[in-house]
mmCIF file of C-alpha atoms and ligand atoms in Angstrom:
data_model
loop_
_atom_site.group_PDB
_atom_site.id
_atom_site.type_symbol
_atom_site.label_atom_id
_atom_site.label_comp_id
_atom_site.label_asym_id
_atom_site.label_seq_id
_atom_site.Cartn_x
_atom_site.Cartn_y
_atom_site.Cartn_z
ATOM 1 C CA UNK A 7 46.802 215.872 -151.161
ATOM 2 C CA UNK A 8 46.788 219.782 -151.299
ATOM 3 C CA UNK A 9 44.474 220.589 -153.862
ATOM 4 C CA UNK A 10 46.135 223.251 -156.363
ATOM 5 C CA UNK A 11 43.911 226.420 -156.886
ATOM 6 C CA UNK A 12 40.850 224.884 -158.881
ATOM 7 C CA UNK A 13 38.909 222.514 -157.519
ATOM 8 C CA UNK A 14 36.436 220.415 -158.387
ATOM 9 C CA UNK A 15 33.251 222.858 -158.357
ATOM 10 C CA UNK A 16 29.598 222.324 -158.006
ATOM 11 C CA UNK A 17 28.972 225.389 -156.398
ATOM 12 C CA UNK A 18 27.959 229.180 -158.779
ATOM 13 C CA UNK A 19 31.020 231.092 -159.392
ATOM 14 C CA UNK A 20 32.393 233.191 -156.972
ATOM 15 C CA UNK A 21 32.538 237.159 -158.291
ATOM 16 C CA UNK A 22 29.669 239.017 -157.774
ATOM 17 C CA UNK A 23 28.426 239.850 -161.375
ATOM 18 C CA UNK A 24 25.824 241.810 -160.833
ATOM 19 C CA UNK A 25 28.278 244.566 -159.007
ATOM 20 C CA UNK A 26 25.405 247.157 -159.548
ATOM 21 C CA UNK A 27 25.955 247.607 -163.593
ATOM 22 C CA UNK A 28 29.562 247.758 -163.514
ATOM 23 C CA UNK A 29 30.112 245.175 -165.654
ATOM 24 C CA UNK A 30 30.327 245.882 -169.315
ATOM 25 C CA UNK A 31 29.087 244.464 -172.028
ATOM 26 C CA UNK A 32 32.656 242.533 -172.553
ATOM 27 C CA UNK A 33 32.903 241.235 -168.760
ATOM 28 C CA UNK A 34 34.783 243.682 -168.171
ATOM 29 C CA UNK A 35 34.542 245.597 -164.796
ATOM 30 C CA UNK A 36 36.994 248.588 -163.058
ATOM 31 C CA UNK A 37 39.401 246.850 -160.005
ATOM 32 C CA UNK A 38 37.030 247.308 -157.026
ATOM 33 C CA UNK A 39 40.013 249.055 -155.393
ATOM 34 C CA UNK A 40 37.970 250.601 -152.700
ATOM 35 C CA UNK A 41 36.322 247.140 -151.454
ATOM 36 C CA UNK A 42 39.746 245.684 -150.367
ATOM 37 C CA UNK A 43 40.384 245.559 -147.217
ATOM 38 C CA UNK A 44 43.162 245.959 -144.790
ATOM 39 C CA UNK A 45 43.048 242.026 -144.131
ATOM 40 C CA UNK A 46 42.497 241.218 -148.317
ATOM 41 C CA UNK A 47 46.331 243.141 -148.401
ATOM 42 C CA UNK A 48 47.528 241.558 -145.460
ATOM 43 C CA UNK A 49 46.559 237.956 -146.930
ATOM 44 C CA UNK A 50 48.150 239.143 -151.084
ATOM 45 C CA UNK A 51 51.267 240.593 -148.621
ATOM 46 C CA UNK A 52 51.581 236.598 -147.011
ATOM 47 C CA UNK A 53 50.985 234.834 -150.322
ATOM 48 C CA UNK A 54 53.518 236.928 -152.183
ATOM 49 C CA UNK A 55 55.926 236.511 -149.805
ATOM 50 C CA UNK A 56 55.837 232.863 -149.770
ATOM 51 C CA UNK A 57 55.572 232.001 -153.438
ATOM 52 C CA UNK A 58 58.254 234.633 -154.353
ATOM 53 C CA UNK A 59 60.196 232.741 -151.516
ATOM 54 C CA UNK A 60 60.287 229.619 -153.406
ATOM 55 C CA UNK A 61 60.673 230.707 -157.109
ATOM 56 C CA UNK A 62 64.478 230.416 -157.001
ATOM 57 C CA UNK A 63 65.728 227.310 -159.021
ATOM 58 C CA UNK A 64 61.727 226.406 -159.702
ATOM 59 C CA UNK A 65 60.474 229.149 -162.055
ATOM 60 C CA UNK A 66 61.676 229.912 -165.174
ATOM 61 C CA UNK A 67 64.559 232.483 -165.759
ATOM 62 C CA UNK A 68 61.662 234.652 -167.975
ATOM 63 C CA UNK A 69 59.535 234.542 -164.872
ATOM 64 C CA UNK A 70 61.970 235.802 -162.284
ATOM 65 C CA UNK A 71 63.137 238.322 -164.571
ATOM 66 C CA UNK A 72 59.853 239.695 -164.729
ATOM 67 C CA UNK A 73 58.088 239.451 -161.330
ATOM 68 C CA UNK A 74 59.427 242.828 -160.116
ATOM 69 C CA UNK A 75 57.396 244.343 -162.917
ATOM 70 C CA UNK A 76 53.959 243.656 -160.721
ATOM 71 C CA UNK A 77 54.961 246.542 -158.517
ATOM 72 C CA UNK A 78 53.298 246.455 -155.016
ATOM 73 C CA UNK A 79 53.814 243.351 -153.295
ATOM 74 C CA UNK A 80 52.964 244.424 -149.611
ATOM 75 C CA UNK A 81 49.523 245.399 -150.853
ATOM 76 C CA UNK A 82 47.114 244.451 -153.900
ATOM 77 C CA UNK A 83 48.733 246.330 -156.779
ATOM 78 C CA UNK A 84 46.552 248.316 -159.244
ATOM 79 C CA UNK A 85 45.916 247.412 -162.206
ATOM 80 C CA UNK A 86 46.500 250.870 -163.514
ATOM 81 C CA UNK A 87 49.671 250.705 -162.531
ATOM 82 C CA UNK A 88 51.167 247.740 -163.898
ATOM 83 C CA UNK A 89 49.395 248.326 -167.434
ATOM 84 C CA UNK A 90 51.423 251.340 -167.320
ATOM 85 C CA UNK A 91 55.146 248.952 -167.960
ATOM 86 C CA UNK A 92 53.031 246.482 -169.299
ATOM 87 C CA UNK A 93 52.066 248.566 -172.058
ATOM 88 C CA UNK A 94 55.166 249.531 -173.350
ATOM 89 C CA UNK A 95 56.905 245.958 -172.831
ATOM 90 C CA UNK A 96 54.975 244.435 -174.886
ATOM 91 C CA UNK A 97 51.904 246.421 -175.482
ATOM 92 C CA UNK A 98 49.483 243.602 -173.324
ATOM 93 C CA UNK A 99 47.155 244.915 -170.575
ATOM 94 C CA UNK A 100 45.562 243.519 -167.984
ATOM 95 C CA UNK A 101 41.020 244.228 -167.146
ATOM 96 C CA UNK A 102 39.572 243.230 -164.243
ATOM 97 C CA UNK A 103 37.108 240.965 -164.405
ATOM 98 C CA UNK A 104 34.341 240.118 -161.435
ATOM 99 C CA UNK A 105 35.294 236.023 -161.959
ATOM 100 C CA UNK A 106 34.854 233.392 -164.464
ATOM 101 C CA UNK A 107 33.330 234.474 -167.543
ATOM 102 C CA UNK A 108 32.018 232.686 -170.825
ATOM 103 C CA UNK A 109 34.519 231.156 -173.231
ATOM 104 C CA UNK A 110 33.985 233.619 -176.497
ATOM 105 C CA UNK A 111 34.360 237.144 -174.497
ATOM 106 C CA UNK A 112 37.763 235.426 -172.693
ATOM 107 C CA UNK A 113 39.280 234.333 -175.854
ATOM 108 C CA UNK A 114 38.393 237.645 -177.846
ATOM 109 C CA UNK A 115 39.766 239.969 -174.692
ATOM 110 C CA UNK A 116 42.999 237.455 -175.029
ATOM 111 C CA UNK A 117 42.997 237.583 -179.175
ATOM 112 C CA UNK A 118 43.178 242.059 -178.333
ATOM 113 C CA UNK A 119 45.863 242.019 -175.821
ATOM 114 C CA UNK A 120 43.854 242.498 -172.952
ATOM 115 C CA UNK A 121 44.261 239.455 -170.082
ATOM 116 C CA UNK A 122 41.328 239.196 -167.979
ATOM 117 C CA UNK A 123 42.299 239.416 -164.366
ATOM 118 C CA UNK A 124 40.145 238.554 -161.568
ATOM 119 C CA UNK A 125 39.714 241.284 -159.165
ATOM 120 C CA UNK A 126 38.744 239.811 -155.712
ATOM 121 C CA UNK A 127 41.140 237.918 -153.648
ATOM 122 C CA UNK A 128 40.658 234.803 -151.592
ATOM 123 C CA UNK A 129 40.031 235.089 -147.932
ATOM 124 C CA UNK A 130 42.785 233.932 -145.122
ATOM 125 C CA UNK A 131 40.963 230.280 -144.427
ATOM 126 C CA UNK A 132 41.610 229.819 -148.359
ATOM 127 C CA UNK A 133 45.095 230.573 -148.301
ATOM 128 C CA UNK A 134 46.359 227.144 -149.264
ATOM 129 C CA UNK A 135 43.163 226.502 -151.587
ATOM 130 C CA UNK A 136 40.998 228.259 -153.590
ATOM 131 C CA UNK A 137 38.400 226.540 -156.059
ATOM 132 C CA UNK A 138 38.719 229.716 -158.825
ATOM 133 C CA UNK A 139 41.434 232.150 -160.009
ATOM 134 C CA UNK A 140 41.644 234.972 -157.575
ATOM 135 C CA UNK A 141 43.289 237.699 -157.955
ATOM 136 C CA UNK A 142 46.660 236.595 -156.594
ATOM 137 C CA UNK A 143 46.360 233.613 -158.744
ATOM 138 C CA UNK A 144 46.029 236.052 -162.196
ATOM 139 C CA UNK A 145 48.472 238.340 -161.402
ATOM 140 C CA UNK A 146 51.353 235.984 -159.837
ATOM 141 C CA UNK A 147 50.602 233.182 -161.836
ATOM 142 C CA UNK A 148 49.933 234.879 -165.834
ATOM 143 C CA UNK A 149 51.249 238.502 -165.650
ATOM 144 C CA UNK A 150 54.885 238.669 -165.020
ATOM 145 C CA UNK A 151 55.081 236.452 -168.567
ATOM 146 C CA UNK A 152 53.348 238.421 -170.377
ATOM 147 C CA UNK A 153 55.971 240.826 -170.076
ATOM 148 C CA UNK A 154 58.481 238.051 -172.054
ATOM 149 C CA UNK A 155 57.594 239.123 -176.079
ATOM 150 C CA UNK A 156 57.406 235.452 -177.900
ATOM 151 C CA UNK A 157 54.939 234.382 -174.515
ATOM 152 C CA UNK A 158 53.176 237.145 -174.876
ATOM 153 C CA UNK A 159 52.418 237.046 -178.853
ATOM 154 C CA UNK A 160 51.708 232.727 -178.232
ATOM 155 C CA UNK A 161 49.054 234.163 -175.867
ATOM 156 C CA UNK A 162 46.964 236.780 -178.328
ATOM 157 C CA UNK A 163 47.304 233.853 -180.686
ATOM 158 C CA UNK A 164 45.638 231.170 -178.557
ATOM 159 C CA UNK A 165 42.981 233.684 -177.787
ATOM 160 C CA UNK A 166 42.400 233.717 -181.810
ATOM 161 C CA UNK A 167 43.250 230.444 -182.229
ATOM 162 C CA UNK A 168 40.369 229.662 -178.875
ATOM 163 C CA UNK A 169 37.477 231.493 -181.400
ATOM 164 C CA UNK A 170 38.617 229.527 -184.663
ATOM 165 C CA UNK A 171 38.108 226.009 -181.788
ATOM 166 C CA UNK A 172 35.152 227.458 -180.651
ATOM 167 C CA UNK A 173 33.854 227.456 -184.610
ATOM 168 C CA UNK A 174 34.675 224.654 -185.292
ATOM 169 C CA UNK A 175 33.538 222.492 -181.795
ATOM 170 C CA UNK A 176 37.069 222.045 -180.412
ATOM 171 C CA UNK A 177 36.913 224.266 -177.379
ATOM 172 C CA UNK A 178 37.587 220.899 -175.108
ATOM 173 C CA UNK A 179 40.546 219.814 -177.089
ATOM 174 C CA UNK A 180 42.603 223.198 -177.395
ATOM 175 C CA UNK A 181 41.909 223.870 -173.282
ATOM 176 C CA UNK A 182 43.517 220.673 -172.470
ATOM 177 C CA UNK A 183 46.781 222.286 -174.695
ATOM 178 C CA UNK A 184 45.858 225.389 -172.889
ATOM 179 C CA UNK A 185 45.683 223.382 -169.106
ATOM 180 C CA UNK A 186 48.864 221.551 -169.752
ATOM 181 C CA UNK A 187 50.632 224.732 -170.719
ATOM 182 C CA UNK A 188 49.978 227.740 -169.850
ATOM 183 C CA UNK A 189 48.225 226.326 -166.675
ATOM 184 C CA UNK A 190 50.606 223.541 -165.683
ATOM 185 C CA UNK A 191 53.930 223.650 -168.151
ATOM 186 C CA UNK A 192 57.310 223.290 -167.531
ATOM 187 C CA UNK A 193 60.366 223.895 -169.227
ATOM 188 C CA UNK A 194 63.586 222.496 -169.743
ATOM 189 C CA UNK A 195 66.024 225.589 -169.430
ATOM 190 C CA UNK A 196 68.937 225.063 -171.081
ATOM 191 C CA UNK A 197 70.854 228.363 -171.142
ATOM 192 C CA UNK A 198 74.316 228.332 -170.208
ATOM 193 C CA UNK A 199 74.181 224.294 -171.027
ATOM 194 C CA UNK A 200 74.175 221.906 -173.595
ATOM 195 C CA UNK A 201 70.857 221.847 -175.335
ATOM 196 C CA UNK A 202 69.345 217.895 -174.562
ATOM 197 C CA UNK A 203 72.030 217.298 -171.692
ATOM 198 C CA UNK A 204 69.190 216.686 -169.365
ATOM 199 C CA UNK A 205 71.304 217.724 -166.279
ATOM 200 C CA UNK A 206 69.212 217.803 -163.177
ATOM 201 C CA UNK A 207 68.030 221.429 -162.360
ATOM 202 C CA UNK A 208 67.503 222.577 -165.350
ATOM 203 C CA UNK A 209 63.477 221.830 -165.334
ATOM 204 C CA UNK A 210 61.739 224.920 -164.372
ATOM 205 C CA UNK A 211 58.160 225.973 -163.969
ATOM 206 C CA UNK A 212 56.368 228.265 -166.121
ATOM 207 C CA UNK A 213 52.324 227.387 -165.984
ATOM 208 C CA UNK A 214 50.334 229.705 -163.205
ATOM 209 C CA UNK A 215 48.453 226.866 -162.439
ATOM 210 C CA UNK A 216 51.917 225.691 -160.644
ATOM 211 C CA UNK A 217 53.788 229.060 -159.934
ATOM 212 C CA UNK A 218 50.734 230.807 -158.087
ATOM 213 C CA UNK A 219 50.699 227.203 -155.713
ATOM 214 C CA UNK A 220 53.385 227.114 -153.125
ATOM 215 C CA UNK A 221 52.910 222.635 -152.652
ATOM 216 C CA UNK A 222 52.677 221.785 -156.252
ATOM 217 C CA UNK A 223 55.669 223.889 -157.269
ATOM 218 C CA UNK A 224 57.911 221.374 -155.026
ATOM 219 C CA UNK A 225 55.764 218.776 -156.817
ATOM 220 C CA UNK A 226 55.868 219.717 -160.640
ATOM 221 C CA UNK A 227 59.627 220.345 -160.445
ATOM 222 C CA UNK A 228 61.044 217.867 -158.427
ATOM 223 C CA UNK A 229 58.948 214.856 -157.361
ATOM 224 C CA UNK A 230 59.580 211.310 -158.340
ATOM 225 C CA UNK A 231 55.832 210.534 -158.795
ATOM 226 C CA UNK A 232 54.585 212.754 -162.264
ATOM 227 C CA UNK A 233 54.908 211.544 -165.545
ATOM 228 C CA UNK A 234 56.941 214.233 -167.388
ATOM 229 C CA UNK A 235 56.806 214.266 -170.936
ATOM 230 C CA UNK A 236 58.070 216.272 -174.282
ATOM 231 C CA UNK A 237 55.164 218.657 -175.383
ATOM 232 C CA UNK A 238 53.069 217.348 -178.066
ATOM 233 C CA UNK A 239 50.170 219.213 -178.928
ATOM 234 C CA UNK A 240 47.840 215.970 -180.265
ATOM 235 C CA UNK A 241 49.164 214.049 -176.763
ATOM 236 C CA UNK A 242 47.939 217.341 -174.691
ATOM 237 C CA UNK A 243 44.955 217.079 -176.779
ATOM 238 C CA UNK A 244 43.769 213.777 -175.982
ATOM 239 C CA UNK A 245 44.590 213.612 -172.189
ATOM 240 C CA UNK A 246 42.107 213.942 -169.608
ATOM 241 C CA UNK A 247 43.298 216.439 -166.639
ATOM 242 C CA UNK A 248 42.380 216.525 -162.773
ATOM 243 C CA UNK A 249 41.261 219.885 -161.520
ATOM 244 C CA UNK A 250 41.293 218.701 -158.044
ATOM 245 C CA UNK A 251 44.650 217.476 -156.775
ATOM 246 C CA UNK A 252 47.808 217.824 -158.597
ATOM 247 C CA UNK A 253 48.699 217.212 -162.080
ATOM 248 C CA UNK A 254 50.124 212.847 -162.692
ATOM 249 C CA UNK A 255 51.444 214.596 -165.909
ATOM 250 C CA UNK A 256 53.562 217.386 -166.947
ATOM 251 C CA UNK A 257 54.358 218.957 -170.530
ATOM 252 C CA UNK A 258 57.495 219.898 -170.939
ATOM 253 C CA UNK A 259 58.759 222.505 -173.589
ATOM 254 C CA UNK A 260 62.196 223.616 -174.151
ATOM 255 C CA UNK A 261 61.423 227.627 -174.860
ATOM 256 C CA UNK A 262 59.060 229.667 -175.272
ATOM 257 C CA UNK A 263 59.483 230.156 -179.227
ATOM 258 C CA UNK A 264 59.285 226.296 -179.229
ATOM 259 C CA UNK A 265 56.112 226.280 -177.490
ATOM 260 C CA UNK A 266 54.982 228.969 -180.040
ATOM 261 C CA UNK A 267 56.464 227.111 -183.345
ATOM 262 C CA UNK A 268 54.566 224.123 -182.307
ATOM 263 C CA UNK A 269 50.876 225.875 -181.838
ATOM 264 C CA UNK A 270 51.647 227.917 -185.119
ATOM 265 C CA UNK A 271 50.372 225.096 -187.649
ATOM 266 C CA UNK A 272 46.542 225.020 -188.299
ATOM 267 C CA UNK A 273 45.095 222.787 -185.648
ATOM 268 C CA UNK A 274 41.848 221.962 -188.167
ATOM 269 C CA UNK A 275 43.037 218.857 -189.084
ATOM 270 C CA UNK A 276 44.724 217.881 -185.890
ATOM 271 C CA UNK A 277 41.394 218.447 -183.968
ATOM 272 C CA UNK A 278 39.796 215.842 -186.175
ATOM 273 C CA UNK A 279 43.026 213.392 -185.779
ATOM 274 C CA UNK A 280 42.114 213.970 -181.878
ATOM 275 C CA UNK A 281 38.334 213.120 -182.178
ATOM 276 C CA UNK A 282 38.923 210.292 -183.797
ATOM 277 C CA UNK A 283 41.294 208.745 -180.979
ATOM 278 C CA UNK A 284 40.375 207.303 -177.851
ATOM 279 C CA UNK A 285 40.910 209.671 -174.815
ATOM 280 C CA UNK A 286 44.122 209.363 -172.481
ATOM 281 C CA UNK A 287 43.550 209.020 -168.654
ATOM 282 C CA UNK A 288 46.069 211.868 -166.872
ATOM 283 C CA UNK A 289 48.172 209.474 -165.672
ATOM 284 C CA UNK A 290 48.895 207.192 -169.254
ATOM 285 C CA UNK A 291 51.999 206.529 -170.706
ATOM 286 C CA UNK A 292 52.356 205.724 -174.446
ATOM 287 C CA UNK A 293 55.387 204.048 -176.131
ATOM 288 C CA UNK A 294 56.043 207.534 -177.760
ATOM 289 C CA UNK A 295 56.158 209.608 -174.999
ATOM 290 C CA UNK A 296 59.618 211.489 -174.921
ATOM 291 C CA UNK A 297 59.976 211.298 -171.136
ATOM 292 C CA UNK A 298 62.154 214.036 -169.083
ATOM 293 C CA UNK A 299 64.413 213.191 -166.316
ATOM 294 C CA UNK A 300 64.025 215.834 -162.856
HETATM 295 N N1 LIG B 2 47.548 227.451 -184.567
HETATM 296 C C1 LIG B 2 46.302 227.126 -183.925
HETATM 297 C C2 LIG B 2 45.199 226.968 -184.982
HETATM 298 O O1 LIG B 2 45.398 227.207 -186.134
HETATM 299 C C3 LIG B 2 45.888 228.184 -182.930
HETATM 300 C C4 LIG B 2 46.697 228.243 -181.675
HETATM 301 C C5 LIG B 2 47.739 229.149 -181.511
HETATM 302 C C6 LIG B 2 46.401 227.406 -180.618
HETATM 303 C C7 LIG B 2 48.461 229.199 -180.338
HETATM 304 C C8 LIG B 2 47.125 227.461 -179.450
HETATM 305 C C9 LIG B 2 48.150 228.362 -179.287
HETATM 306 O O2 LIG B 2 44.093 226.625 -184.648
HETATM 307 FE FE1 FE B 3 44.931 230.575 -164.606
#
């Protein structure tokens, strides 16, 4: 199995956060622009070409609408640069960040607008596999959506909805929604045909956990083997995910506004309802699963 970008981790996080004090006090850090090198462009030149290769008929229309936005894809753009459209599209920008960094400062950059982007990139032997977001993985997978208005707004309020979990103990619950989402989603795109027909080639891709991966793409969209399955929130919540080969299940939304009408309602109670209830295995099926054809 080709692993998709995280895997299963035992080793200390990647980015170098000492960086001599250029990290602020919000885990924030400038792009090391300098420290790329000629092979680090060469390698974000190769993986653009091939993911933006197979995005046709496997992303979502919002997403191929809005990868030209990222500017630069023969070298490592700036960040600079694309907060300069990002800003006025839909007034989001992106900080760099040296790698993983605690839960409270990444929901409370996401509840201002700001999307943390890691700023070093993988090196050639982990072209196919990478254990953390890399830079190619942030930008590729998260930014080009953030240009789409109702995706971006569902994202500032998951980063305030992320503190309010984080208050009241439900940080595990609400990143399973957030895994099987904005990690791994798809979408049923129905423009241009009858909402519910369920025609083949209509599911699409919109999670960066499956757009930044060039094998699971194929996979997600199109393979026989995943359970696909009507997005429920309280189903997300209770099922268990693997981080180190691809996903047995995939959400499946039919827009973005649904995907932001159904995270709207105050998850207080429904984190209790979730507690309460026996945890799913990733691969489980219930009776009231809404299941969606490829
Ligand atoms: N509506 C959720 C709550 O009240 C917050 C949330 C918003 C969660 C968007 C996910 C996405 O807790
Ligand atoms: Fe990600």
């Amino acid at each position: 199995v080709e692993p998709t970008i995280y895997g299963a981790s035992e080793r200390a996080p990647r980015g170098d956060y000492a960086r001599a004090g250029q990290v602020r006090p919000d885990y924030t850090c400038p792009q090391n622009y300098a420290a790329y090198t000629a092979q680090d462009h060469d390698t974000y030149r190769r993986l653009y070409e091939r993911q933006a290769a197979l995005i046709p008929g496997l992303a979502c229309d919002e997403f191929i609408a809005a990868l030209p936005a990222l500017g630069a894809k023969e070298r490592i753009p700036r960040f600079e640069d694309i907060n300069a459209r990002l800003y006025k599209a839909t007034r989001w920008e992106i900080v760099a960040v040296p790698g993983l960094i605690p839960e409270v400062p990444f929901f409370t950059l996401l509840a201002n607008r700001k999307f943390p982007v890691t700023d070093w990139l993988r090196t050639p032997e982990e072209f196919d596999y990478i254990v953390e977001p890399d830079v190619f993985h942030d930008l590729f997978g998260h930014v080009p959506l953030l240009f789409n208005p109702v995706y971006a707004d569902h994202i500032q309020d998951y980063g305030r909805g992320a503190l309010k979990a984080h208050r009241l103990g439900a940080c595990e619950q609400l990143s399973r929604l957030y895994w099987y989402t904005i990690e791994f989603g798809l979408m049923r795109q129905t423009n241009g045909l009858r909402a519910g027909s369920g025609t083949h080639g209509n599911l699409r891709a919109y999670g960066a956990g499956i757009l930044s991966s060039s094998g699971e793409l194929q996979h997600a969209v199109r393979s026989e083997i995943p359970n696909r399955i009507a997005l429920s929130p309280e189903r997300t919540m209770r099922t268990r995910y693997k981080i180190d080969s691809y996903q047995q299940t995939y959400f499946v939304i039919d827009s973005f506004q649904q995907l932001f009408d159904l995270t709207a309602p105050d998850f207080t109670p429904l984190y209790e309802r979730v507690k309460a209830q026996p945890e799913l295995a990733a691969d489980a099926r219930l009776p009231e699963d809404v299941i969606v054809a490829v």
